[in-house]
Amino acid sequence: MSSETQDLNAVRARRRLPRINPIWFVLAALIVAIIVYNPNFVQPVGYMNFLKRAAPLAILAAGQIYVIVSGGFDLSVGSTITLTVIGSSMLLNNNPDATWWVILLMYAMGLAIGLTNGLVVSILKVPSLIATLGMMITLSGLALMWSGGAPRGYLPESFRYFGRANITDLPLINILPISLIVLAVVVCLLWWLMHRTNYGRLVHAVGDNPRAAVLAGVPLMRVRVSAFVISSLTAVTAGILLGGFAGVSTDVGRGFELQAITAAVLGGAQLLGGRGSVSATIAGALTLTAIFTLLNFVGLPQPVREVVQGLILISAVAYAMYRRRHAVH
Amino acid sequence: MKRLIACAAALAMLAAPGAWAQNFDDPEEFAKQREQLAMTPMGPEGMPWEQYLEDTMADTAQHAKEGPYTVCFSNAGVNNPWRVVGWNNMQAEVELHPEIAELVHVDAEGSDDKQIADISDLLAGGNCDILIVSPNTTAALTPAVERACEQLPVIVFDRGVNTDCPVTFIHPVGGYGFGIQGAEFVAENVEAGANVLMLRILPGVDVLETRYSAGRRIFEEAGINIAGAEFTDGDNAKTKSIVEDYIARGQIDAVWMDAGATAVAAIEAFEDSGLEVPVFVGEDQQDFLQKWQELGLTAIAPTYPTYQWRTPIIAAVRILEGEEVPGPEWVLPQPAITADNLDQYINEGMPPLHYAMCGCEEMPGYPERWGGR
């Protein structure tokens, strides 16, 4: 894009009213529908439970958006979640004293997974879809080997604190889940990194046009690898929250990789890179969770529920695409 | 909004007519299994894996041969904790039989195609003296089992096949029985008009559908209101979310589950909402039993006993020695764990999803082989 057209766009953008990402309207509509079906949702316990449930996916999606914006996919996050939960339960074995070093160890594992993903993509030039698919299969195999196919240990309350506990007796909001605090901290950090630092601009540049980025002196490999590392670390965080919320199971992370990508797309991210925002991705994750919750409340039979879920997803993304096509010309 | 969603629902239902052709709600089978639950088993006391409920025997003189034996086992999969426990049981049982020289195990990894190929490979290999099959699905495996029957004695267990050619088909009472035990307990412990939440893993699996239809039948007979029947995919987080949503909408007086792997997550939904845990139907997983004891719940644990994995090995040896075995069906007793005998099934050294009704406590390698300490 030449600097001239860029200037022109900037002028046009300033003239128009501030544009709000359409995903927020979709989310608002879903929330209204949930309230219609369950008036208790406006009570703190209602929406706090909802946010608590959405937190792992929101965090995961906020990490995934880094990889997507840089022009890749990370399919290994679901297995990373599973491995985090299984690994923690095996290492902790109901011993609360070990909580801190196990959490540290899990983050170290996440770091290693992200580095491997990033290096395989950057150095071996394996497309990220395949590289992380391979990682996904490898990790779920490792989790299976480690556990022998069934969970072997329990997670002590000290570990489950982050995903399960609430601060109660607060004025106004009454309860505050710890996982919501974790969500807020992670999201602020990731939002700042993506939208307020030079690093965030580099991630966008790499995804938009890697060749141009290299010619402009962007350290391609470092940017890509770090995006994968961020994604893996958020997967470990999501794993800690999910294990805390619901305990140990051998398929806890199943399907999360696609949910995270869906959340990013709902938030308007461009699948081949160069475009995406952390806050809209969070809205996408909340929307996805709201769809699941709404369908629970409506009480449709399961097969119908899946049809409705699929239709809502396609329409939401189609609408986002339509808006984008007609937005800047 | 409600109307819009209802329209979408109606459309979707029109688009998928007649999805449920198979009958999972058979009153005759229901009555038969209800009767079997009340029977006193025959066979050695305290060893339910050798006991049987139906008194018909299969003659096996024609299969008698000299040992040592090679026993072949085509396994549908070791893809869930129930099957992991069962498979450990079976391997331990083999160690109790010096007559068995080798157990050849092929794992179909949950695929019909692979299992059909596995069986034909085993037959082509020609080393098997007897074949044990735990079919992945009933209809798909029937022809493969029929072919095997032409060459050697076959034992089928867990899920069945649509042929009577195997020497015996080993299984506990069944899905209706499981559903009956839990639902009757609920009916005894709540008032008529109470709200029960039914949690199911997934639709379309015969052993799970029959549990549900039996439970439903009993609740309807007892005038208990079914607040909802939800699929959890066997996922802890989803289970907990669903229960939280039901709690938000109204009073739940009992929870019935078609399998207990996510029972603790469901209980935690009540705990974390600061509510009393209602009447509860779980299964014999250690984590549920321990939670039950810790909270002093009003609960029951029907079982689909994993000790049934011992029986095919016992049957194999008997058949090859020419001794008669219960057949054409070897129906094993299917006990439920109740408040009266809860203590004897709790072992905190065992993993959370260890199935307590394994009959494995006296076996070689217990508890390490089952992941315990």
XYZ file of C-alpha atoms in Angstrom:
702
model
C 0.000 0.000 0.000
C 1.521 3.343 -0.978
C 1.723 6.104 1.554
C -0.646 8.225 -0.528
C -3.566 5.804 -0.343
C -2.770 5.236 3.286
C -3.193 8.927 3.973
C -6.408 8.959 1.994
C -7.799 6.062 4.013
C -6.823 7.727 7.210
C -8.727 10.847 6.216
C -11.770 8.838 5.265
C -11.623 6.895 8.491
C -11.535 10.102 10.481
C -14.546 11.491 8.644
C -16.698 8.468 9.410
C -18.180 7.739 12.839
C -15.991 5.386 14.874
C -16.694 1.904 13.537
C -17.541 -0.783 16.054
C -16.659 -4.347 15.198
C -19.955 -6.114 14.327
C -19.103 -9.000 16.623
C -20.037 -6.826 19.610
C -23.582 -6.471 18.223
C -23.846 -10.208 17.709
C -22.648 -10.728 21.264
C -25.130 -8.179 22.608
C -27.998 -9.846 20.728
C -27.039 -13.254 22.126
C -26.813 -11.877 25.669
C -30.291 -10.365 25.296
C -31.586 -13.731 24.078
C -29.978 -15.486 27.055
C -31.635 -13.001 29.430
C -35.013 -13.661 27.751
C -34.645 -17.344 28.509
C -33.028 -16.984 31.881
C -33.721 -13.699 33.706
C -31.357 -14.829 36.468
C -28.507 -14.141 34.069
C -28.515 -10.461 35.073
C -27.691 -11.492 38.642
C -23.942 -11.442 39.384
C -23.868 -15.237 39.804
C -25.379 -15.619 36.354
C -23.008 -13.483 34.315
C -19.997 -14.269 36.487
C -20.494 -17.986 35.876
C -20.715 -17.200 32.188
C -17.476 -15.207 32.187
C -15.754 -17.848 34.277
C -16.733 -20.471 31.733
C -15.589 -18.286 28.836
C -12.225 -17.378 30.381
C -10.151 -20.367 29.145
C -11.370 -20.019 25.565
C -10.955 -16.235 25.623
C -7.362 -16.525 26.830
C -6.605 -19.246 24.309
C -8.108 -17.231 21.460
C -6.157 -14.133 22.504
C -2.975 -16.194 22.067
C -4.126 -17.812 18.850
C -4.725 -14.384 17.279
C -0.961 -13.712 17.410
C -0.286 -16.760 15.266
C -3.198 -15.989 12.935
C -2.164 -12.366 12.455
C 1.396 -13.491 11.728
C -0.037 -15.671 8.946
C -0.255 -19.120 10.539
C -2.418 -21.486 12.549
C -1.748 -23.174 15.846
C -3.617 -26.477 16.001
C -1.514 -27.808 18.865
C -3.179 -25.751 21.608
C -5.923 -28.295 22.394
C -3.388 -31.038 23.039
C -1.240 -28.600 25.004
C -4.225 -28.007 27.292
C -4.727 -31.746 27.730
C -1.049 -32.316 28.413
C -1.033 -29.480 30.965
C -3.970 -30.968 32.874
C -2.732 -34.564 32.685
C 0.870 -33.578 33.423
C -0.109 -31.449 36.406
C -2.270 -34.173 37.892
C 0.481 -36.768 37.452
C 3.205 -34.562 38.939
C 1.086 -33.141 41.750
C -0.508 -36.379 42.822
C -2.627 -34.547 45.368
C 0.372 -32.869 46.958
C -0.516 -29.171 47.370
C 3.102 -28.177 48.206
C 4.172 -28.900 44.649
C 1.665 -26.503 43.039
C 4.103 -23.694 42.264
C 6.900 -25.668 40.727
C 4.451 -27.747 38.722
C 2.891 -24.582 37.306
C 6.357 -23.258 36.457
C 7.254 -26.563 34.839
C 4.074 -26.473 32.764
C 4.948 -23.000 31.489
C 8.429 -24.253 30.648
C 6.783 -27.062 28.702
C 4.557 -24.538 26.917
C 7.641 -22.494 26.049
C 9.323 -25.574 24.581
C 6.222 -26.475 22.538
C 5.903 -22.948 21.167
C 9.611 -22.750 20.319
C 9.467 -26.083 18.527
C 6.359 -25.071 16.544
C 7.939 -21.764 15.591
C 11.310 -23.205 14.630
C 9.800 -26.035 12.585
C 7.739 -23.467 10.698
C 10.569 -20.942 10.279
C 13.614 -23.127 9.693
C 12.238 -26.323 8.235
C 9.654 -24.319 6.253
C 6.862 -26.729 7.159
C 3.483 -24.969 6.720
C 2.106 -24.121 10.153
C -1.084 -26.106 9.540
C 0.977 -29.279 9.157
C 3.651 -28.451 11.724
C 1.123 -27.806 14.483
C -1.092 -30.697 13.376
C 1.941 -32.930 13.856
C 2.560 -31.325 17.229
C -1.098 -31.845 18.169
C -0.882 -35.561 17.419
C 2.482 -35.927 19.150
C 1.302 -34.172 22.299
C -1.931 -36.120 22.578
C 0.119 -39.293 22.153
C 2.448 -38.128 24.922
C -0.497 -37.368 27.216
C -1.903 -40.819 26.501
C 1.437 -42.503 27.168
C 1.949 -40.567 30.368
C -1.485 -41.323 31.771
C -2.008 -44.765 30.271
C -5.379 -43.677 28.869
C -7.034 -42.793 32.162
C -6.304 -39.978 34.606
C -3.943 -41.159 37.319
C -3.981 -38.374 39.844
C -6.036 -35.604 41.347
C -5.484 -31.870 41.252
C -5.266 -30.396 44.763
C -7.387 -27.383 45.671
C -4.305 -25.140 45.633
C -3.939 -25.829 41.887
C -7.654 -25.680 41.195
C -7.901 -22.307 42.946
C -7.327 -20.346 39.712
C -10.121 -22.020 37.782
C -12.574 -22.811 40.543
C -12.454 -20.313 43.401
C -14.463 -17.116 43.709
C -13.879 -14.078 45.866
C -17.217 -13.679 47.603
C -19.010 -10.997 49.630
C -17.861 -8.154 47.415
C -19.992 -5.031 47.228
C -21.997 -4.549 44.023
C -20.867 -7.601 42.079
C -21.065 -9.994 45.004
C -18.741 -12.640 43.571
C -15.604 -12.417 41.484
C -14.129 -15.607 40.027
C -10.342 -15.772 40.216
C -10.307 -16.941 36.614
C -11.827 -13.607 35.624
C -8.889 -11.782 37.219
C -6.527 -14.071 35.309
C -8.467 -13.330 32.128
C -8.301 -9.572 32.701
C -4.549 -9.601 33.348
C -3.746 -11.805 30.357
C -6.000 -9.878 28.011
C -4.623 -6.489 29.043
C -1.102 -7.756 28.536
C -1.821 -9.302 25.152
C -3.867 -6.293 24.001
C -1.081 -3.916 24.926
C 1.532 -6.077 23.225
C -0.459 -6.375 20.009
C -1.837 -2.873 19.664
C 0.504 -0.558 21.533
C 4.003 -1.867 20.886
C 6.320 -2.077 17.953
C 6.288 -5.863 18.291
C 2.534 -5.878 17.524
C 3.140 -3.902 14.342
C 5.828 -6.383 13.309
C 3.416 -9.299 13.807
C 0.929 -7.559 11.517
C 3.636 -6.775 8.954
C 4.885 -10.369 8.874
C 1.394 -11.699 8.279
C 0.382 -9.086 5.753
C 3.353 -9.519 3.454
C 6.280 -11.528 4.778
C 8.531 -10.656 1.840
C 7.984 -6.958 2.227
C 8.529 -7.325 5.955
C 11.879 -9.048 5.422
C 12.955 -6.402 2.934
C 11.995 -3.787 5.490
C 14.304 -5.462 7.986
C 11.742 -7.240 10.162
C 13.324 -10.203 11.990
C 10.870 -12.665 10.465
C 11.921 -15.724 12.416
C 11.972 -14.050 15.802
C 8.504 -12.562 15.269
C 6.981 -15.845 14.088
C 8.563 -17.995 16.772
C 7.473 -15.591 19.499
C 3.885 -15.674 18.182
C 3.851 -19.457 18.539
C 5.370 -19.175 22.004
C 2.647 -16.723 23.080
C -0.010 -19.096 21.761
C 1.443 -22.085 23.627
C 1.765 -20.127 26.866
C -1.882 -19.087 26.678
C -2.746 -22.748 26.104
C -0.971 -23.664 29.346
C -2.887 -20.878 31.112
C -6.165 -22.142 29.652
C -5.218 -25.665 30.767
C -4.626 -24.504 34.331
C -8.027 -22.770 34.363
C -9.866 -25.706 32.787
C -8.268 -28.232 35.122
C -9.241 -25.954 37.976
C -12.794 -25.499 36.766
C -13.669 -29.115 36.142
C -10.889 -31.440 37.289
C -8.857 -34.031 35.418
C -9.975 -35.755 32.250
C -7.999 -37.197 29.375
C -9.776 -35.257 26.633
C -10.147 -31.880 28.317
C -8.571 -29.924 25.442
C -10.324 -31.687 22.606
C -11.765 -29.290 20.042
C -10.328 -26.177 21.668
C -7.949 -25.446 18.772
C -10.856 -25.016 16.372
C -12.905 -23.056 18.885
C -10.003 -20.648 19.352
C -9.614 -20.185 15.594
C -13.384 -19.740 15.244
C -13.361 -17.098 17.971
C -10.616 -15.220 16.130
C -12.507 -15.400 12.832
C -15.732 -14.269 14.501
C -13.721 -11.326 15.760
C -12.867 -10.430 12.168
C -9.346 -11.829 11.944
C -8.079 -12.564 8.461
C -7.141 -16.221 8.186
C -4.045 -15.694 6.084
C -2.630 -13.064 8.359
C -2.099 -9.346 8.577
C -5.299 -8.426 10.313
C -6.855 -9.110 13.689
C -7.502 -7.566 17.042
C -7.223 -8.955 20.541
C -10.357 -7.263 21.869
C -12.525 -8.422 18.947
C -11.148 -11.936 19.403
C -12.203 -11.852 23.048
C -15.655 -10.764 21.842
C -15.556 -13.715 19.441
C -14.749 -16.106 22.287
C -17.549 -14.652 24.424
C -19.928 -14.960 21.454
C -19.044 -18.601 20.958
C -19.571 -19.316 24.659
C -22.831 -17.348 24.549
C -24.042 -19.518 21.650
C -23.298 -22.680 23.647
C -24.985 -21.237 26.745
C -28.040 -20.010 24.866
C -28.551 -23.382 23.227
C -28.308 -24.996 26.675
C -31.046 -22.688 27.919
C -33.331 -23.046 24.920
C -33.364 -26.779 25.505
C -33.408 -27.912 21.885
C -32.560 -31.536 21.185
C -28.850 -32.072 20.544
C -28.945 -32.638 16.744
C -31.006 -29.478 16.228
C -28.635 -27.628 18.504
C -25.685 -28.546 16.310
C -27.488 -27.359 13.193
C -28.359 -24.040 14.824
C -24.823 -23.648 16.160
C -23.335 -24.221 12.715
C -25.739 -21.805 11.052
C -25.065 -19.062 13.582
C -21.319 -19.461 13.078
C -21.483 -19.296 9.300
C -23.861 -16.313 9.330
C -21.751 -14.398 11.822
C -18.580 -14.848 9.797
C -20.375 -14.152 6.506
C -21.725 -10.928 7.980
C -18.282 -9.916 9.188
C -16.858 -10.553 5.715
C -19.666 -8.562 4.093
C -18.994 -5.622 6.379
C -15.310 -5.750 5.575
C -15.839 -5.806 1.812
C -18.104 -2.797 1.994
C -16.145 -0.875 4.559
C -13.022 0.462 2.830
C -13.181 1.332 -0.851
C -36.640 -14.500 19.536
C -38.234 -17.638 21.000
C -40.410 -18.010 17.944
C -37.474 -17.554 15.604
C -35.477 -20.277 17.295
C -38.500 -22.568 17.395
C -38.897 -22.094 13.629
C -35.263 -22.957 13.029
C -35.690 -26.012 15.225
C -38.784 -27.179 13.363
C -37.007 -26.772 10.033
C -33.998 -28.714 11.223
C -36.199 -31.537 12.484
C -37.978 -31.742 9.143
C -34.628 -32.036 7.446
C -33.641 -35.095 9.469
C -36.540 -37.547 9.428
C -36.413 -40.994 10.909
C -32.936 -40.664 12.372
C -33.773 -43.204 15.081
C -34.625 -46.462 13.413
C -33.205 -48.786 16.045
C -35.373 -49.663 19.035
C -33.673 -48.816 22.311
C -36.875 -48.934 24.316
C -37.981 -52.551 24.283
C -40.468 -53.335 27.097
C -39.718 -57.064 26.945
C -35.981 -56.625 27.333
C -36.640 -54.055 30.071
C -38.778 -56.558 32.001
C -36.253 -59.362 31.482
C -33.358 -57.316 32.816
C -35.421 -56.068 35.754
C -36.048 -59.702 36.619
C -32.366 -60.623 36.235
C -31.338 -57.879 38.659
C -33.374 -59.614 41.353
C -32.022 -63.129 40.658
C -29.621 -64.934 42.937
C -26.588 -65.798 40.816
C -25.325 -69.351 40.405
C -21.658 -70.219 40.717
C -18.974 -69.599 43.340
C -19.870 -67.119 46.068
C -17.856 -63.880 46.160
C -16.519 -64.379 42.637
C -19.126 -62.646 40.468
C -16.917 -62.975 37.371
C -17.514 -66.726 37.498
C -21.194 -66.486 38.366
C -24.117 -66.627 35.962
C -27.808 -65.820 36.037
C -29.259 -68.000 33.260
C -28.978 -71.722 33.773
C -28.242 -72.979 30.254
C -24.922 -74.577 29.432
C -22.997 -74.877 26.185
C -21.347 -78.203 25.441
C -17.722 -77.710 24.475
C -16.420 -81.295 24.175
C -15.708 -80.799 20.459
C -13.284 -77.953 21.217
C -11.155 -79.881 23.742
C -7.457 -79.945 22.945
C -4.058 -80.297 24.569
C -2.364 -77.237 26.029
C -0.547 -74.947 26.170
C -2.983 -72.621 24.485
C -2.662 -69.537 22.355
C -5.600 -67.241 23.100
C -6.274 -64.479 20.580
C -8.172 -61.335 21.465
C -9.597 -58.807 19.028
C -10.272 -55.752 21.150
C -12.536 -52.883 20.003
C -10.189 -50.437 21.701
C -8.520 -49.347 24.904
C -9.848 -45.879 24.332
C -11.606 -45.028 27.565
C -10.872 -45.517 31.256
C -13.430 -48.328 31.542
C -11.639 -50.311 28.857
C -8.226 -49.490 30.365
C -9.294 -51.062 33.675
C -10.886 -54.005 31.861
C -7.824 -54.661 29.727
C -5.627 -54.680 32.856
C -8.036 -57.182 34.405
C -7.757 -59.452 31.413
C -3.962 -59.415 31.339
C -3.844 -60.181 35.054
C -6.308 -63.044 34.562
C -4.040 -64.569 31.916
C -1.217 -64.679 34.473
C -3.423 -66.854 36.688
C -3.599 -69.545 33.988
C -0.346 -71.414 33.293
C -2.223 -73.360 30.576
C -2.186 -70.212 28.448
C 1.140 -69.919 26.643
C 0.351 -66.644 24.970
C -2.349 -63.971 24.721
C -2.254 -62.351 21.283
C -3.908 -58.939 21.554
C -4.873 -56.760 18.600
C -6.333 -53.339 19.294
C -8.841 -52.027 16.724
C -8.519 -48.494 18.138
C -12.267 -47.948 17.914
C -12.518 -48.682 14.183
C -14.848 -51.301 12.664
C -12.711 -51.613 9.553
C -9.547 -52.213 11.498
C -11.249 -54.780 13.695
C -12.567 -56.703 10.680
C -9.053 -56.715 9.205
C -7.567 -57.687 12.593
C -9.843 -60.717 12.843
C -9.022 -61.921 9.352
C -5.290 -61.453 10.063
C -5.589 -63.531 13.234
C -7.431 -66.269 11.326
C -4.890 -66.218 8.503
C -2.023 -66.440 11.000
C -3.378 -69.821 12.090
C -1.812 -69.717 15.576
C -4.988 -69.093 17.565
C -6.618 -71.913 19.506
C -9.562 -69.727 20.435
C -10.702 -66.190 19.566
C -12.149 -63.653 21.980
C -13.917 -60.686 20.388
C -15.054 -57.495 22.044
C -16.897 -55.990 19.052
C -16.628 -52.307 18.248
C -20.171 -52.234 16.844
C -22.713 -55.001 16.625
C -23.851 -55.072 13.008
C -20.494 -54.326 11.373
C -18.617 -57.112 13.150
C -21.234 -59.850 12.693
C -19.930 -61.213 9.346
C -16.335 -61.235 10.618
C -17.362 -63.193 13.705
C -19.366 -65.631 11.556
C -16.297 -66.300 9.427
C -14.196 -66.873 12.531
C -16.754 -69.351 13.910
C -16.124 -71.589 10.901
C -12.486 -72.004 11.900
C -12.287 -71.999 15.679
C -14.278 -71.526 18.895
C -15.252 -67.876 19.459
C -16.171 -66.002 22.631
C -17.870 -62.621 22.349
C -18.136 -60.244 25.295
C -19.307 -56.731 26.276
C -21.213 -55.731 23.118
C -22.925 -58.509 21.173
C -23.159 -59.627 17.546
C -26.211 -60.669 15.517
C -25.342 -64.346 15.320
C -25.453 -67.252 17.730
C -22.374 -68.973 16.308
C -20.028 -68.041 19.202
C -19.759 -70.639 21.955
C -20.903 -68.035 24.411
C -21.649 -64.312 24.648
C -20.483 -62.948 27.989
C -22.124 -59.819 29.351
C -23.568 -58.418 32.561
C -27.312 -57.820 32.841
C -27.174 -54.791 30.568
C -28.102 -51.204 29.890
C -31.730 -51.428 30.958
C -30.574 -52.932 34.247
C -28.145 -50.042 34.772
C -30.858 -47.482 34.093
C -33.331 -49.288 36.351
C -31.011 -49.448 39.379
C -30.304 -45.710 39.351
C -33.812 -44.532 38.540
C -35.482 -46.780 41.116
C -33.165 -45.387 43.770
C -34.142 -41.845 42.782
C -37.835 -42.753 42.790
C -37.494 -44.145 46.317
C -35.743 -41.040 47.605
C -37.712 -38.117 46.157
C -41.371 -37.167 46.192
C -43.547 -37.530 43.109
C -43.366 -34.318 41.078
C -39.691 -33.765 41.945
C -37.327 -32.515 39.245
C -34.675 -34.867 37.945
C -31.898 -33.852 35.566
C -30.743 -36.633 33.269
C -27.158 -36.332 32.044
C -26.086 -38.468 29.114
C -22.780 -38.871 27.319
C -23.817 -39.026 23.665
C -26.720 -40.252 21.558
C -26.955 -43.384 19.446
C -24.834 -45.843 21.464
C -26.950 -48.921 22.259
C -25.678 -49.567 25.798
C -26.213 -45.910 26.697
C -29.581 -45.478 24.954
C -31.020 -48.447 26.846
C -29.827 -47.024 30.170
C -31.628 -43.802 29.343
C -34.876 -45.355 28.112
C -35.079 -47.520 31.224
C -34.443 -44.531 33.482
C -37.012 -42.474 31.662
C -39.627 -45.222 31.859
C -39.226 -45.497 35.614
C -39.370 -41.737 36.178
C -42.536 -41.505 34.117
C -44.112 -44.389 36.041
C -43.211 -42.737 39.350
C -44.541 -39.309 38.299
C -41.143 -37.664 38.547
C -40.633 -34.626 36.353
C -37.691 -34.848 33.968
C -36.336 -31.290 34.046
C -34.055 -32.025 31.131
C -31.946 -34.649 29.397
C -28.603 -33.282 28.238
C -25.590 -34.642 26.410
C -22.275 -33.897 28.094
C -19.893 -35.606 25.633
C -18.329 -37.057 28.767
C -16.624 -33.702 29.210
C -16.126 -32.401 32.761
C -16.241 -28.709 31.888
C -19.348 -29.110 29.740
C -21.059 -31.190 32.418
C -20.363 -28.602 35.077
C -21.608 -25.787 32.814
C -24.834 -27.614 31.970
C -25.582 -28.333 35.616
C -24.845 -24.712 36.569
C -27.312 -23.568 33.918
C -30.017 -25.904 35.229
C -29.408 -24.761 38.784
C -29.827 -21.164 37.594
C -33.213 -21.996 36.104
C -34.796 -23.837 38.984
C -34.831 -26.518 41.635
C -33.109 -29.833 40.843
C -34.010 -32.642 43.275
C -32.041 -35.455 41.701
C -29.369 -36.063 39.080
C -29.354 -39.263 37.064
C -26.358 -40.079 34.859
C -25.918 -42.746 32.220
C -22.214 -42.985 33.125
C -20.305 -41.606 36.052
C -17.008 -40.294 34.676
C -18.176 -36.684 35.005
C -20.205 -37.175 38.205
C -17.762 -35.234 40.374
C -17.896 -32.231 38.024
C -21.697 -32.294 38.278
C -21.532 -32.479 42.083
C -19.086 -29.552 42.163
C -21.593 -27.418 40.254
C -23.919 -27.705 43.271
C -21.082 -27.221 45.759
C -19.733 -24.128 44.005
C -23.232 -22.621 43.854
C -23.512 -23.099 47.602
C -26.326 -25.630 47.268
C -27.005 -28.956 48.881
C -26.105 -31.819 46.517
C -29.351 -33.590 45.563
C -30.047 -37.312 45.251
C -27.358 -38.598 42.913
C -26.828 -41.492 40.521
C -23.177 -41.976 39.540
C -21.113 -45.031 38.687
C -18.326 -46.988 40.370
C -15.442 -44.614 39.579
C -13.185 -43.990 42.603
C -13.487 -40.191 42.485
C -17.286 -40.341 42.685
C -17.269 -42.933 45.475
C -14.848 -40.828 47.525
C -16.839 -37.647 46.969
C -20.012 -39.508 47.974
C -18.416 -40.633 51.225
C -16.831 -37.245 51.948
C -20.104 -35.320 51.503
C -22.353 -38.053 52.885
C -24.576 -37.975 49.810
C -27.801 -39.811 49.191
C -26.471 -41.700 46.212
C -26.120 -44.953 44.352
C -23.551 -46.286 41.914
C -24.933 -48.748 39.394
C -22.087 -50.563 37.687
C -21.269 -52.029 34.333
C -18.730 -54.221 36.056
C -15.217 -54.328 34.633
C -14.773 -57.789 36.152
C -16.484 -59.044 33.020
C -13.053 -58.746 31.346
C -11.842 -61.651 33.509
C -14.590 -63.998 32.393
C -13.598 -64.502 28.699
C -10.180 -65.847 29.746
C -11.784 -68.203 32.267
C -14.257 -69.293 29.599
C -11.475 -69.771 27.014
C -9.553 -72.163 29.227
C -12.694 -74.116 30.121
C -13.753 -74.417 26.495
C -10.329 -75.653 25.376
C -10.370 -78.195 28.180
C -13.786 -79.385 27.031
C -15.633 -78.278 30.158
C -19.112 -76.841 29.738
C -19.635 -73.092 30.172
C -22.792 -71.027 30.565
C -24.061 -70.369 27.024
C -25.231 -69.325 24.510
C -25.310 -66.324 26.859
C -23.260 -66.046 30.009
C -25.123 -63.372 31.941
C -23.004 -62.005 34.785
C -24.498 -60.371 37.861
C -24.518 -56.576 37.787
C -24.398 -55.248 41.340
C -24.834 -51.624 42.385
C -22.784 -49.935 45.089
C -25.004 -48.526 47.829
C -24.475 -46.665 51.093
C -24.316 -50.059 52.842
C -21.275 -51.368 50.999
C -19.671 -48.085 49.889
C -16.766 -48.395 52.356
C -15.506 -51.651 50.939
C -15.097 -50.191 47.437
C -13.207 -47.044 48.395
C -9.443 -47.116 47.962
C -7.753 -43.728 47.977
C -4.625 -45.158 46.426
C -6.397 -45.851 43.153
C -6.677 -43.347 40.272
C -9.819 -41.170 40.015
C -11.412 -43.083 37.182
C -10.555 -46.534 38.448
C -13.715 -48.650 38.315
C -14.115 -50.072 41.789
C -16.232 -53.056 40.666
C -13.187 -54.596 38.980
C -12.910 -57.745 41.034
C -9.167 -57.202 40.744
C -8.070 -56.663 44.343
C -6.641 -60.173 44.710
C -5.041 -60.302 41.278
C -1.322 -60.286 40.459
C 0.135 -56.796 40.227
C -2.618 -55.057 42.220
C -2.666 -52.077 42.693
C 0.277 -50.925 40.501
C -0.991 -52.571 37.329
C -4.178 -50.478 37.640
C -2.231 -47.280 38.237
C -2.654 -47.346 41.992
C -0.147 -47.117 44.797
